[in-house]
Coordinates of C-alpha atoms in Angstrom, one line a residue:
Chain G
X1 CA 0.0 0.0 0.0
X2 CA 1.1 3.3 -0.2
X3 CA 1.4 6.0 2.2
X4 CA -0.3 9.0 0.3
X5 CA 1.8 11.2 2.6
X6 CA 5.1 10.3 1.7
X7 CA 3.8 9.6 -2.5
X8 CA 1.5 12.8 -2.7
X9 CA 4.1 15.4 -3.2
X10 CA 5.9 13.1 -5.6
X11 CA 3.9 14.0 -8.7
X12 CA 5.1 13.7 -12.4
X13 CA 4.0 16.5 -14.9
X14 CA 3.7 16.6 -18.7
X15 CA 3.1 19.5 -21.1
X16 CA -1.2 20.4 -22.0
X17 CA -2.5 18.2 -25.2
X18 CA -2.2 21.5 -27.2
X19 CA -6.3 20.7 -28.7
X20 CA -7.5 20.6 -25.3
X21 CA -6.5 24.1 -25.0
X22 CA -7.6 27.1 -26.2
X23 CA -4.3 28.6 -28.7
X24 CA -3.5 32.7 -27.2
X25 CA -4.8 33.7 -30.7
X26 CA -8.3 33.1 -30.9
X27 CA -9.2 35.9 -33.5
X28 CA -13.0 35.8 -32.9
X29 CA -12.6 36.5 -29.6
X30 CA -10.9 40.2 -30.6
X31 CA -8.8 40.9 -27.9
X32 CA -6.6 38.2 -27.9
X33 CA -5.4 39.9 -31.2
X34 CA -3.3 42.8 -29.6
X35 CA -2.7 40.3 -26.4
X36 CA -1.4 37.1 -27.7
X37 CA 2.3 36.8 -27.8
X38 CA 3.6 36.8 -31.5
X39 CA 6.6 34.6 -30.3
X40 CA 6.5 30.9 -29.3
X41 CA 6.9 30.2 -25.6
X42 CA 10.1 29.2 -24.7
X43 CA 10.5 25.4 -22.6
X44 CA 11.0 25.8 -18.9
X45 CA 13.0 23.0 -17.0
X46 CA 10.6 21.2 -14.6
X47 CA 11.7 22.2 -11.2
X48 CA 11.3 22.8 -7.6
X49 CA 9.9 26.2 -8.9
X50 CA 6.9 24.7 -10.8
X51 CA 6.1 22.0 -8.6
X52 CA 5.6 23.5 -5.6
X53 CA 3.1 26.3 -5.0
X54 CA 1.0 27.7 -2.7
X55 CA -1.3 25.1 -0.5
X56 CA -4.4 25.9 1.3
X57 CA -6.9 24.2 3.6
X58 CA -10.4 24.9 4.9
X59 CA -8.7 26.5 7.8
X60 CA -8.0 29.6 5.2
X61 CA -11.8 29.5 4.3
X62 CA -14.3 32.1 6.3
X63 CA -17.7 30.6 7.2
X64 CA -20.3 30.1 4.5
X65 CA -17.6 31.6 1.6
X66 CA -19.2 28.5 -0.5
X67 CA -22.7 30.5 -0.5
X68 CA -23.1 33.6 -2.9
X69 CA -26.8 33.1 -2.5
X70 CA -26.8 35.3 0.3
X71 CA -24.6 38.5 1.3
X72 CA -23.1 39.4 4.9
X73 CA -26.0 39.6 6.6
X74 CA -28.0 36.9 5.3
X75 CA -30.3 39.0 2.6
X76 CA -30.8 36.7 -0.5
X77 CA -29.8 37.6 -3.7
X78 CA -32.0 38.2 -6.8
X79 CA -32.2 34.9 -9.3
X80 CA -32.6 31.2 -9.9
X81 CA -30.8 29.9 -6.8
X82 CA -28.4 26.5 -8.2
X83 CA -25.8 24.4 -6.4
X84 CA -22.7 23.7 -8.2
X85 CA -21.3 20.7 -7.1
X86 CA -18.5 18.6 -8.0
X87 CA -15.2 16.8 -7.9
X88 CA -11.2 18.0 -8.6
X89 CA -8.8 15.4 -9.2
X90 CA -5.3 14.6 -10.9
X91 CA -5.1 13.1 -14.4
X92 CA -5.1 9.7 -12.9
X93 CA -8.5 10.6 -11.4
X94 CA -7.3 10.5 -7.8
X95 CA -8.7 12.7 -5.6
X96 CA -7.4 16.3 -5.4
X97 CA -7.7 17.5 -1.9
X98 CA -7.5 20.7 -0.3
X99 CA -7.4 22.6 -3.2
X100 CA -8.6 26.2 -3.0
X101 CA -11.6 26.7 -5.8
X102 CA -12.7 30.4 -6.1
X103 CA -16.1 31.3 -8.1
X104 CA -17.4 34.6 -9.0
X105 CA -20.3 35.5 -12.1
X106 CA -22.5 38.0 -13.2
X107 CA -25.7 39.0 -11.5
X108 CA -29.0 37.5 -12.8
X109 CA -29.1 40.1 -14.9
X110 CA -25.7 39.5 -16.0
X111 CA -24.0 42.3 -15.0
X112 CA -20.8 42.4 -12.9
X113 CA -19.8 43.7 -9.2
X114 CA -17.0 45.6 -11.0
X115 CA -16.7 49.4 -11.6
X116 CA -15.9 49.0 -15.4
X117 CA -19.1 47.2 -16.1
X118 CA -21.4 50.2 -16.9
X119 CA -23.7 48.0 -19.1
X120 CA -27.4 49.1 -18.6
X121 CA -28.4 46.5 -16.6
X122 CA -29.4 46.1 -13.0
X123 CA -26.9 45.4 -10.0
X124 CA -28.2 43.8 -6.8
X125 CA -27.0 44.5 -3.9
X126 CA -27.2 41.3 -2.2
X127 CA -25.1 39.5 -4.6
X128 CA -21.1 40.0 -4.8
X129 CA -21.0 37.2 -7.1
X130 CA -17.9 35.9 -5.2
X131 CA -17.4 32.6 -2.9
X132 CA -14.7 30.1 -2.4
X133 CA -14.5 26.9 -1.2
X134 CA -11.5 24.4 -0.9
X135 CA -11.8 20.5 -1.8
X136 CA -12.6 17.7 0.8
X137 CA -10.4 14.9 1.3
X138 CA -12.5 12.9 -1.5
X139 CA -12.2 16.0 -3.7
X140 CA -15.1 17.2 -3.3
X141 CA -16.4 21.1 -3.8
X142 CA -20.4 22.6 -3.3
X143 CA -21.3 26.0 -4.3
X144 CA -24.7 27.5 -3.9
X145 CA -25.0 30.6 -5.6
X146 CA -27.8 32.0 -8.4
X147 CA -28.0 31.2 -12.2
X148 CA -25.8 33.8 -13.7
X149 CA -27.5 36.2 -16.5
X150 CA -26.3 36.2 -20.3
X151 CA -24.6 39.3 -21.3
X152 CA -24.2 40.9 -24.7
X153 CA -19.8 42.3 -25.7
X154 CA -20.0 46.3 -26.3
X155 CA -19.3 46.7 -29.9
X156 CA -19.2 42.7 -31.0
X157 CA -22.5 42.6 -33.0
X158 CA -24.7 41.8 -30.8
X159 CA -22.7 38.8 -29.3
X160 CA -24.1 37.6 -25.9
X161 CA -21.9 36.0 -23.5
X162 CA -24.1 32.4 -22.7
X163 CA -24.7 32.4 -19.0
X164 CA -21.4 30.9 -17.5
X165 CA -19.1 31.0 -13.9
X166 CA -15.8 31.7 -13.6
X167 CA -13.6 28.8 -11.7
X168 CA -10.3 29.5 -10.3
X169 CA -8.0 26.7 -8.9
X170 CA -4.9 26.4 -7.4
X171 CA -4.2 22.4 -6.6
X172 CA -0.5 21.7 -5.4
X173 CA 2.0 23.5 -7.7
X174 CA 2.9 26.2 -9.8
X175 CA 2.0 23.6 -12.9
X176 CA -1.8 22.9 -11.3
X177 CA -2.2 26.4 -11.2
X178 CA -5.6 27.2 -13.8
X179 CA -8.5 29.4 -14.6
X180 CA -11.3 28.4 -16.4
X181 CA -15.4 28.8 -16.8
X182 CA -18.1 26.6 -16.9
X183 CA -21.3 26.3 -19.0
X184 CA -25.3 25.8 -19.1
X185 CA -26.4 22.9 -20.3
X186 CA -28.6 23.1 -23.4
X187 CA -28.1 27.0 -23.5
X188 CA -28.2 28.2 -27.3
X189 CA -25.6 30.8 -27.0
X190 CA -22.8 28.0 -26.5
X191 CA -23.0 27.2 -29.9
X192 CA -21.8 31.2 -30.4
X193 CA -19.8 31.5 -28.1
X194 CA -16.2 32.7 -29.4
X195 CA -14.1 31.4 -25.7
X196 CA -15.5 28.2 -25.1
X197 CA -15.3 27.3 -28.7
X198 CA -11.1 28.8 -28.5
X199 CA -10.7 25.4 -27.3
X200 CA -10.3 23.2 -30.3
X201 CA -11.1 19.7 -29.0
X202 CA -14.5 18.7 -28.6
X203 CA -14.5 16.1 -25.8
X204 CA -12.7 19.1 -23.7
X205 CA -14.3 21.7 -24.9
X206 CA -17.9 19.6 -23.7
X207 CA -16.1 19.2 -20.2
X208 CA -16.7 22.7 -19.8
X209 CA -20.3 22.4 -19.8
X210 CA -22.4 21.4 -16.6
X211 CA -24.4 18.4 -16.0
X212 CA -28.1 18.9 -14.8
X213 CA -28.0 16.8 -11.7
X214 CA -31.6 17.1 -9.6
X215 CA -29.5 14.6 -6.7
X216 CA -27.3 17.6 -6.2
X217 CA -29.9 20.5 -5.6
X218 CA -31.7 20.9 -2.7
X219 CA -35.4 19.7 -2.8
X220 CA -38.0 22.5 -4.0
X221 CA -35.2 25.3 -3.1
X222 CA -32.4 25.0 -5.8
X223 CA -31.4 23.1 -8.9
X224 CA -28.3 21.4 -9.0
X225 CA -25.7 21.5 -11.7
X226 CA -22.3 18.7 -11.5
X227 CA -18.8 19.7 -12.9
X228 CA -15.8 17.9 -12.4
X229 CA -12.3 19.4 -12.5
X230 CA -9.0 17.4 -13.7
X231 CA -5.3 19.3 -12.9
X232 CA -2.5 18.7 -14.4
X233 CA -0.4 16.1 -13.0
X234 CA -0.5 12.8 -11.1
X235 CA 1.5 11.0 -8.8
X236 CA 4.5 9.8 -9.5
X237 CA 4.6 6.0 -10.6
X238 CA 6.2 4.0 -7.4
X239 CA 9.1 2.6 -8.1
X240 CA 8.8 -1.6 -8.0
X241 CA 11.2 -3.6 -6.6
Chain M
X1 CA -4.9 -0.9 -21.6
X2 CA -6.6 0.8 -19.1
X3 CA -3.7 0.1 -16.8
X4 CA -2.0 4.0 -18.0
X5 CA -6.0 6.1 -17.7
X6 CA -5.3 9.2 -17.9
X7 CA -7.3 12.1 -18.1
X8 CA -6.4 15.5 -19.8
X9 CA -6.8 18.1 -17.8
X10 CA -9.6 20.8 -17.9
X11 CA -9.2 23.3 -21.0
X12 CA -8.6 26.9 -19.1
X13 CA -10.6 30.2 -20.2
X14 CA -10.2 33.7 -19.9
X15 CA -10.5 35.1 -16.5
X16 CA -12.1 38.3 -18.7
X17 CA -13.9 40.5 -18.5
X18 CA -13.6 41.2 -15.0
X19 CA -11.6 39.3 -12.2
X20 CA -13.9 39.9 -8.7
X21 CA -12.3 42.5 -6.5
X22 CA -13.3 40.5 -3.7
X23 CA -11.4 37.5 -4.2
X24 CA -8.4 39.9 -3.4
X25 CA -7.7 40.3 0.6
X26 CA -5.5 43.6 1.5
X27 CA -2.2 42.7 1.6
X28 CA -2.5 40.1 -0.9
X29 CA 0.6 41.8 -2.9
X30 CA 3.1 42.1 0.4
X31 CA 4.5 38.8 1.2
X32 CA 6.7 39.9 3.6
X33 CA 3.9 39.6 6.9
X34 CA 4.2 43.4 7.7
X35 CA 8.6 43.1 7.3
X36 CA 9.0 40.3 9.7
X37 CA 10.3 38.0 6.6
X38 CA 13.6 37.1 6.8
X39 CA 15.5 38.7 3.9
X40 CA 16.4 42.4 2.0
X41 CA 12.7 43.5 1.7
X42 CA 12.5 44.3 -2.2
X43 CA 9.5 46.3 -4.0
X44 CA 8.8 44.7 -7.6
X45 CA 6.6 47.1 -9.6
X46 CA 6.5 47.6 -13.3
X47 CA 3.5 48.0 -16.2
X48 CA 1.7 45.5 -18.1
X49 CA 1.6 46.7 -21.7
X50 CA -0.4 44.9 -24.6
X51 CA 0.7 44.9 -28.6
X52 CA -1.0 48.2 -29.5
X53 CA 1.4 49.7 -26.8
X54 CA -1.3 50.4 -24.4
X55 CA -1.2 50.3 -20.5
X56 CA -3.8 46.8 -19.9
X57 CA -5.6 47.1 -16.4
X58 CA -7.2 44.8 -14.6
X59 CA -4.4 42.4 -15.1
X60 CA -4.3 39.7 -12.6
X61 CA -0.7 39.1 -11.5
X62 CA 0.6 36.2 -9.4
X63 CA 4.3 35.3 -7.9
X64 CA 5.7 32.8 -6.4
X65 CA 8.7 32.4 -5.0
X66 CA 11.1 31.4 -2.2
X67 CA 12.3 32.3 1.0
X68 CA 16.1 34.3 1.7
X69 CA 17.8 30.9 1.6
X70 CA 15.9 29.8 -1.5
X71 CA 13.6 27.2 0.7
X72 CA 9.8 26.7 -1.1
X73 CA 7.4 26.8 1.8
X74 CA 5.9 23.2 0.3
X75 CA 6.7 19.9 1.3
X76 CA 7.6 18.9 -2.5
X77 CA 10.8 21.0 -1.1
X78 CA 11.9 18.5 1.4
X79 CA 14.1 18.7 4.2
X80 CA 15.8 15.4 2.3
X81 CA 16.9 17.9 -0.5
X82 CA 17.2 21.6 0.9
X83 CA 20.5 21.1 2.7
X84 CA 20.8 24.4 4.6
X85 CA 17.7 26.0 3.3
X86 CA 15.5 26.6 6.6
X87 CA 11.5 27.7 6.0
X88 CA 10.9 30.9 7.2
X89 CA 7.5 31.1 9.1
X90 CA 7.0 34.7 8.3
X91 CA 7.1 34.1 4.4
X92 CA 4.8 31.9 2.6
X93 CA 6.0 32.9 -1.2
X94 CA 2.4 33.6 -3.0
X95 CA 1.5 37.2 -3.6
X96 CA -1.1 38.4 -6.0
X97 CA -2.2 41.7 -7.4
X98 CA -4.5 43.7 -10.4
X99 CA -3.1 46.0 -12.2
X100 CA -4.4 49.6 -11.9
X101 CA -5.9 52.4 -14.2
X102 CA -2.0 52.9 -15.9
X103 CA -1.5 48.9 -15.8
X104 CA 0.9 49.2 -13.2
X105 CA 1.3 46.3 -10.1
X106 CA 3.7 46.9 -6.6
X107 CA 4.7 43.5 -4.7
X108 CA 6.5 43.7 -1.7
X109 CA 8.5 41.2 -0.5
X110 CA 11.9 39.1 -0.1
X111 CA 14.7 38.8 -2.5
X112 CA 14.5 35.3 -3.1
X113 CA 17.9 32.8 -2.4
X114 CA 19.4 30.6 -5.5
X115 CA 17.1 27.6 -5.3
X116 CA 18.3 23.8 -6.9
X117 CA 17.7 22.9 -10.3
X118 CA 17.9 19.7 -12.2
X119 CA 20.5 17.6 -11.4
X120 CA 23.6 19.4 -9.6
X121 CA 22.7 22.6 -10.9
X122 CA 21.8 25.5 -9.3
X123 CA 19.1 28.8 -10.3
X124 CA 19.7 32.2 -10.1
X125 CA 17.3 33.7 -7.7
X126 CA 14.0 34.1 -9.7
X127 CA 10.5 34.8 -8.9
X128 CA 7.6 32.8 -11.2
X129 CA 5.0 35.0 -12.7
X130 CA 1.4 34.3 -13.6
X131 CA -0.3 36.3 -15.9
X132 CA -4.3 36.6 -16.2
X133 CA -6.3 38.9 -18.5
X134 CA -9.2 39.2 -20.4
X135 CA -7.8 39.1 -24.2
X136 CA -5.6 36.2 -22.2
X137 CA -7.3 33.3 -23.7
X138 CA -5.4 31.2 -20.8
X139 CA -2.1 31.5 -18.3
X140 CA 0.8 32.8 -19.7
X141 CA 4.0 32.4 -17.2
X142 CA 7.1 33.8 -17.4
X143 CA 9.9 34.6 -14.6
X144 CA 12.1 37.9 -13.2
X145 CA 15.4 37.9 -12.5
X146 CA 17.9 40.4 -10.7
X147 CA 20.7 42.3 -12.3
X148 CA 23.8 42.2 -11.5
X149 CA 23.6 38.4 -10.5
X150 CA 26.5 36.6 -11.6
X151 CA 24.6 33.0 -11.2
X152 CA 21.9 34.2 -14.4
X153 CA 24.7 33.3 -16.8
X154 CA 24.2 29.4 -16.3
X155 CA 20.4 29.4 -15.0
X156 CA 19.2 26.8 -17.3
X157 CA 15.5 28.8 -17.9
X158 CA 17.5 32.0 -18.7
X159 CA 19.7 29.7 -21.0
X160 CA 16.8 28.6 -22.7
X161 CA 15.5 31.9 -24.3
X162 CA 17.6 33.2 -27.0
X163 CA 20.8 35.5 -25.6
X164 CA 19.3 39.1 -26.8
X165 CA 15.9 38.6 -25.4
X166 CA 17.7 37.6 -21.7
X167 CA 17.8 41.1 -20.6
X168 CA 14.0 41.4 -21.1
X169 CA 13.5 38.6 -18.1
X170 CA 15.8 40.7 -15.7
X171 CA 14.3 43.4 -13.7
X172 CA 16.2 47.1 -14.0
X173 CA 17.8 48.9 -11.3
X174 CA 15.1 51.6 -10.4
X175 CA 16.5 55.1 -10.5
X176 CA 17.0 56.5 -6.8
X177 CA 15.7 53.1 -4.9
X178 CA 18.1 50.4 -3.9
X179 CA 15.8 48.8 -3.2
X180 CA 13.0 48.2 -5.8
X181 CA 13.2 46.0 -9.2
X182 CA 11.5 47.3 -12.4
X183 CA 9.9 44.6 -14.3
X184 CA 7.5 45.3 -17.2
X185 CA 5.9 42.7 -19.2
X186 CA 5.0 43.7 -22.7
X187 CA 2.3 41.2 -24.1
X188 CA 3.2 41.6 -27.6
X189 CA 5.0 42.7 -30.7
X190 CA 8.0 45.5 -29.7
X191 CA 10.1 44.7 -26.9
X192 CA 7.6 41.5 -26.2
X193 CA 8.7 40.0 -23.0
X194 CA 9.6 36.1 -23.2
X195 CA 7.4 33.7 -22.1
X196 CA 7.5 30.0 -21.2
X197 CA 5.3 27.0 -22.1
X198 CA 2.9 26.4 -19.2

């Protein structure tokens, strides 16, 4: 058997499938045109710099961070409330605990809590649209926030954002380190939308979407949506012997 | 088969438009816990500039880095392998940041100690540098250096990027401070800072 204490920290690391994601130059999604770097990135040795990184536990969590549903003082926000629920693991699919997972969205109405979002749009004052959470020893992560809003892009053509949160995770290194978002299921505008479709492999580019999953929401209060995280990296094979 | 499953890992997105200001805690960009770190306290500061040659705000910025005596505060750095490297319990090694209205981040912290590479070799002290914007269809990383280290000659990352785009990963010597490293990171195009393969 063996001792996850001594093996966890032991982890190998290889380089991202390049289709499962998304190229710096995604010319439909315009920015990325003066922000993308014209030059290749350059190869960086694996070393104690990218495999260690900063750790976290539950003890750096404030009560009820995993609830945007509610502000400070326990007024409810405006919207279709939802639990997000899910599991993080490695690439081997073993749990990936302790991980800090930070989520913030749009209102329902799809605006932002952020001073350069002057759409004309409502802002609510009981929603922040910020929580975080960090994994169980399973992996596990629950969110209960409100169904985020879709938003149209100033000057795009009349391009809507599809409803979607933001997901930020750190697992154990430097090289775990990512930033993604995740999707509605069965929502028309992911068919349009210009950064989930930046990634160019299907299968991957489908991971990003949630799974409708009643057994996760809470009965006649919220609906319940599933999405599961992979990391980069996985423990280092044993050696045998 | 099934006896190498492995999954790829999740495709990362944007974190545009807009990072949430409340995921940042004050203090977030001074690592040093209020200058009890053991070390020469250092300011890093410097602009974030895109390809058109514009200031980019809202730039989320993350190091990482370690201690004085170049000790990671994470058990992948084991006491098997750090020799005399001692943790510092004033100095955890993560700071993060946005950039402001001109595209400009402050960190405060510690110069970081050479740390071990591969093998027998050795890396000039370094800090690793996460950048996140919208436009930023994922992470891009790249690292700073210090000038007038002798040990950046044979780093093998500084090795790695082609000799007259070096410079561009070393901080500059800011005019009447001893004590505070310039290090702009130009996105694109003129001057375009070198970045590594995450």
């Amino acid at each position: 058997m063996i001792d996850d204490t001594e093996t966890q920290e032991n982890r190998e690391y290889w380089e991202y499938e390049p289709s499962s994601q998304p190229p710096y130059l995604t010319p439909n999604y315009k920015s990325t045109v003066i922000r993308s770097p014209n030059k290749p990135q350059y190869k960086l040795p694996r070393t104690l710099t990218e495999t260690t990184g900063p750790l976290f536990t539950q003890d750096d969590l404030v009560a009820d961070e995993y609830d945007l549903s509610v502000n400070a003082k326990g007024d409810a926000a405006i919207g279709s409330l939802m639990v997000m629920d899910g599991f993080v693991t490695d690439e081997d699919g073993r749990p990936a605990a302790n991980t800090l997972i930070e989520l913030w969205q749009a209102n329902s109405a799809g605006k932002y809590h952020h001073l350069m979002d002057t759409r004309d749009a409502p802002g609510d004052p009981n929603f922040i649209g910020a929580g975080r959470a960090v994994t169980d020893s399973e992996g596990h992560y629950r969110f209960m926030t409100i169904k985020p809003g879709a938003y149209p892009v100033p000057n795009s053509g009349n391009y809507w954002r599809p409803p979607h949160l933001h997901l930020s995770l750190f697992g154990r290194s430097f090289m775990s380190r990512m930033i993604t978002q995740c999707y509605f299921p069965g929502d028309p505008l992911n068919e349009l939308d210009h950064i989930l479709h930046g990634v160019p492999d299907v299968d991957a580019k489908e991971r990003l979407i949630m799974t409708f999953d009643p057994v996760v929401g809470v009965h006649e209060h919220a609906l319940g949506y599933r999405f599961d995280i992979v990391l980069r990296g996985r423990r280092a094979t044993p050696m045998v012997g | 088969m099934m006896t190498d499953s492995k999954t790829t890992p999740s495709a990362g997105q944007t974190v545009g438009p807009f990072f949430n200001y409340a995921l940042l805690r004050d203090g977030d960009n001074d690592l040093t816990s209020d200058g009890k770190a053991v070390g020469e306290i250092i300011i890093v500061e410097g602009q974030v500039i895109d390809g058109a040659g514009g200031p980019l705000r809202d730039v989320l910025l993350e190091i990482w880095q370690a201690n004085a005596q170049g000790r990671y505060n994470h058990p992948a750095d084991a006491p098997a392998n750090s020799g005399d490297r001692e943790l510092d319990e004033n100095f955890r090694g993560f700071g993060r940041t946005l950039t402001d209205g001109d595209g400009c981040y402050r960190f405060v912290t510690i110069k970081p100690g050479a740390v071990p590479g591969e093998g027998n070799q050795w890396q000039a002290p370094h800090i690793a540098v996460s950048i996140f914007a919208a436009g930023l269809t994922r992470r891009l990383v790249t690292r700073l250096y210090f000038p007038g280290e002798d040990a950046n000659d044979a780093d093998p990352a500084l090795s790695g990027v082609p000799e007259e785009d070096r410079m561009r990963l070393v901080g500059d010597v800011a005019e009447g401070s001893d004590n505070t490293v310039r290090f702009n990171i130009v996105l694109q195009g003129d001057g375009e800072t070198p970045f590594f393969e995450d």
